[in-house]
XYZ file of C-alpha atoms in Angstrom:
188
model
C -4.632 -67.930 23.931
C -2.723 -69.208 21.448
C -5.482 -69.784 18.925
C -6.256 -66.160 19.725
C -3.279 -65.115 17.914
C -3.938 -67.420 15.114
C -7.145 -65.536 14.869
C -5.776 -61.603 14.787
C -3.185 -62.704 12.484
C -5.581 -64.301 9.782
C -7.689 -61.482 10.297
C -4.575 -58.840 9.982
C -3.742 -60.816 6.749
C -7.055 -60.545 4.887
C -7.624 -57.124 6.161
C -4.057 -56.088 4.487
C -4.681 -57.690 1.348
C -8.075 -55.827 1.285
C -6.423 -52.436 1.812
C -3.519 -53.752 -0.442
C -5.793 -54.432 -3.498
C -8.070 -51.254 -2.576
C -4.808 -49.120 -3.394
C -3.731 -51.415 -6.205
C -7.157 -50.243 -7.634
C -6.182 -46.337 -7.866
C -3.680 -47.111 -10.983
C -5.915 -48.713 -12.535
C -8.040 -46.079 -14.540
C -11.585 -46.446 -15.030
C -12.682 -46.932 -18.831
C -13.778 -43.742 -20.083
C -15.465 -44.451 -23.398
C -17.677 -47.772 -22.096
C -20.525 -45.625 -21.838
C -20.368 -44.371 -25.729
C -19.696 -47.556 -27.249
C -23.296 -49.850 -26.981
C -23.040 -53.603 -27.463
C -19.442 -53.860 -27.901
C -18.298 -57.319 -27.367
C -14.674 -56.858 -26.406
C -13.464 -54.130 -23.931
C -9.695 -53.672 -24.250
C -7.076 -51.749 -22.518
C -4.019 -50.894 -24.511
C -5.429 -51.909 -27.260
C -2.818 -53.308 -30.485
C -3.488 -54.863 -33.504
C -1.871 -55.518 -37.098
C -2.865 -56.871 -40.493
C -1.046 -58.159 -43.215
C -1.514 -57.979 -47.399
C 0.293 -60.655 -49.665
C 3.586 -60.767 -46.812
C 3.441 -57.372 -46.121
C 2.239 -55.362 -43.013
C -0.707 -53.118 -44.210
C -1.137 -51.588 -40.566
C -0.023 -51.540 -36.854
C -2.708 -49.757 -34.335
C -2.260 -49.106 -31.106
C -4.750 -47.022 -28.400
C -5.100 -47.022 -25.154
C -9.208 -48.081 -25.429
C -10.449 -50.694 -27.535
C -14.019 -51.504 -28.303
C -15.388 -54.422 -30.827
C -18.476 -54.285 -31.873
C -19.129 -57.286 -34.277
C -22.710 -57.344 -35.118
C -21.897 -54.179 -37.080
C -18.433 -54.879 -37.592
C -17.007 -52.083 -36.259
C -14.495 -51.456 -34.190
C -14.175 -48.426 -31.957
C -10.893 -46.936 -30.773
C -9.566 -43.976 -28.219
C -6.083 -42.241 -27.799
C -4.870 -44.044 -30.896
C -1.750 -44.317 -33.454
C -2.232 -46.298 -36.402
C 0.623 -46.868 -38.719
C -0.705 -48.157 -42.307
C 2.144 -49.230 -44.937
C 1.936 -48.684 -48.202
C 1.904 -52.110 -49.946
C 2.057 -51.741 -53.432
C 5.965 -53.041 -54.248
C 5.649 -50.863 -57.433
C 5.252 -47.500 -55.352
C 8.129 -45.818 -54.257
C 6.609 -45.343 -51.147
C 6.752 -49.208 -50.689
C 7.118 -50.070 -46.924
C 6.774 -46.588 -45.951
C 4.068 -45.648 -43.296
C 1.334 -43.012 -42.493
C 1.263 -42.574 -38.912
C -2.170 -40.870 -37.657
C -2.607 -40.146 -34.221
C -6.419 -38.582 -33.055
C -8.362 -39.161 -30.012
C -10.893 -41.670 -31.504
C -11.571 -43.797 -34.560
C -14.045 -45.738 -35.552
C -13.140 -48.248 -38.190
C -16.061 -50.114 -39.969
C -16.305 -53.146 -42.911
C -13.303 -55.040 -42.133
C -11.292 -51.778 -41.542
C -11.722 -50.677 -45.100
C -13.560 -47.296 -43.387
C -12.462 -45.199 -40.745
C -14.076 -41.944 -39.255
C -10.893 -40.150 -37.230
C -11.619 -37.567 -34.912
C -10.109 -35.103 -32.199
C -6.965 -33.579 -32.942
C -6.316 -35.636 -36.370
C -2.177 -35.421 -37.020
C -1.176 -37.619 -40.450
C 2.185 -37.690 -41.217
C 3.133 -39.403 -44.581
C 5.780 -40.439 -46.666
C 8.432 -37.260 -47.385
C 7.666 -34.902 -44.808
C 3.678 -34.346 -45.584
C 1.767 -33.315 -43.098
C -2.017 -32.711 -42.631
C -4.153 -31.521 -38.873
C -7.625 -31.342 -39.110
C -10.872 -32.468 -36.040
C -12.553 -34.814 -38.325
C -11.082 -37.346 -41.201
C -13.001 -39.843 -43.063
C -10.461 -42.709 -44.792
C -12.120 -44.856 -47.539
C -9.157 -47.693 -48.167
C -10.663 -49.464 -50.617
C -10.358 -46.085 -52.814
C -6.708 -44.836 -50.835
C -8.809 -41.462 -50.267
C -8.538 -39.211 -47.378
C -11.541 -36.431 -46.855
C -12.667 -33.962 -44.641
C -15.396 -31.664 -44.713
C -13.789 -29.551 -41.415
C -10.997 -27.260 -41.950
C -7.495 -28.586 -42.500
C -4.208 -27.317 -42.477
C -1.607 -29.055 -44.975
C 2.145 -29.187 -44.843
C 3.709 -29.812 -48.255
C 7.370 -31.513 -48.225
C 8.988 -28.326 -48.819
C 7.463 -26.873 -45.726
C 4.618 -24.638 -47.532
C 1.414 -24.559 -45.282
C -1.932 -24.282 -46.677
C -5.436 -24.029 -44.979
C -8.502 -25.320 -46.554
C -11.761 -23.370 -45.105
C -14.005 -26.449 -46.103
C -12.274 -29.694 -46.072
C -10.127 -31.408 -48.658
C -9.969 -34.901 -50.774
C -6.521 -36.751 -50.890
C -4.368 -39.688 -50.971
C -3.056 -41.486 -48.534
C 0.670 -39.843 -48.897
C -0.742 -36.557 -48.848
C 0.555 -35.835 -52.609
C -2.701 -35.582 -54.834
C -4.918 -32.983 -52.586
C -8.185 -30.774 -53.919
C -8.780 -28.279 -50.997
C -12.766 -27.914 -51.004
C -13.586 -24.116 -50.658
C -11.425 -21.799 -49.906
C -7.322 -21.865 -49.679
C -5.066 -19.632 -47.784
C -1.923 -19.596 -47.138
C -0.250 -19.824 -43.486
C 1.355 -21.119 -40.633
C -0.106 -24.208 -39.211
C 2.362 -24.847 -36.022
C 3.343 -28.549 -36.615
């Protein structure tokens, strides 16, 4: 009798940790973006990351999907903030960031290259602001482009809309709007 008890309770135990871990499960969400990103190497929720230049940061990331692909040396990232510091000590925009948040990147040859897209929000140095779907980043030549419409926020709060994409800096504060420009509200 007795080792009939022993019995239902081991059996009440593993069946409660099964049910236990079973509902554990719900909060965990599934990964959304496996099936887009082929050969990746690393899978990674809450995904961070930061690099450094001569002492100083040069960027934080952080998105809530992270995929590394390094036979092409890419890595691929969804729900995202990246924060990249201006490291030149001679610019007055020394230590400042550029804080982009999108729904994906894809950042390629040692993260010299990005491809932003979904819902692209920069916001740089002195109240600049630019929104667009799609943003290409070259680093190496601290250019910004887009071939999409954007909508730009000067520091003084102007708003212009380029009908064709633009080429700029990273602060926002040399921009050539491709096409046409109109002026506008752009709800930031």
């Amino acid at each position: 009798m007795r080792l009939r008890h022993i019995h239902l309770f081991l059996l009440s135990c593993v069946v409660g940790a099964a049910l236990a871990c079973r509902g554990e499960s719900k909060f965990v969400p599934e990964l959304a973006h496996s099936d887009l990103v082929r050969g990746a190497d690393a899978t990674l929720r809450n995904f961070t990351a930061e690099a450094f230049r001569k002492g100083s940061m040069l960027y934080r990331v952080a998105a809530q999907q992270g995929y590394i692909v390094q036979v092409k040396d890419e890595t691929h990232l969804y729900d995202l903030r990246i924060e990249y510091f201006e490291t030149n000590r001679k610019s007055k925009d020394f230590g400042k960031a550029t804080i982009i948040t999108a729904k994906e990147c894809k950042m390629e040859q040692g993260n010299r290259f990005m491809t932003i897209r979904g819902d692209v929000l920069v916001e740089a140095p002195h109240g600049r602001k630019l929104k667009t779907q799609e943003l290409f980043w070259d680093e190496a030549k601290n250019s910004l482009y887009s071939n999409v419409p954007v909508t730009v926020q000067d520091g003084s709060g102007n708003v212009l809309t380029g009908t064709r994409g633009i080429v700029t800096d990273r602060s926002l504060s040399r921009t050539v709007f491709k096409g046409g420009v109109g002026a506008g509200s752009g709800g930031f």
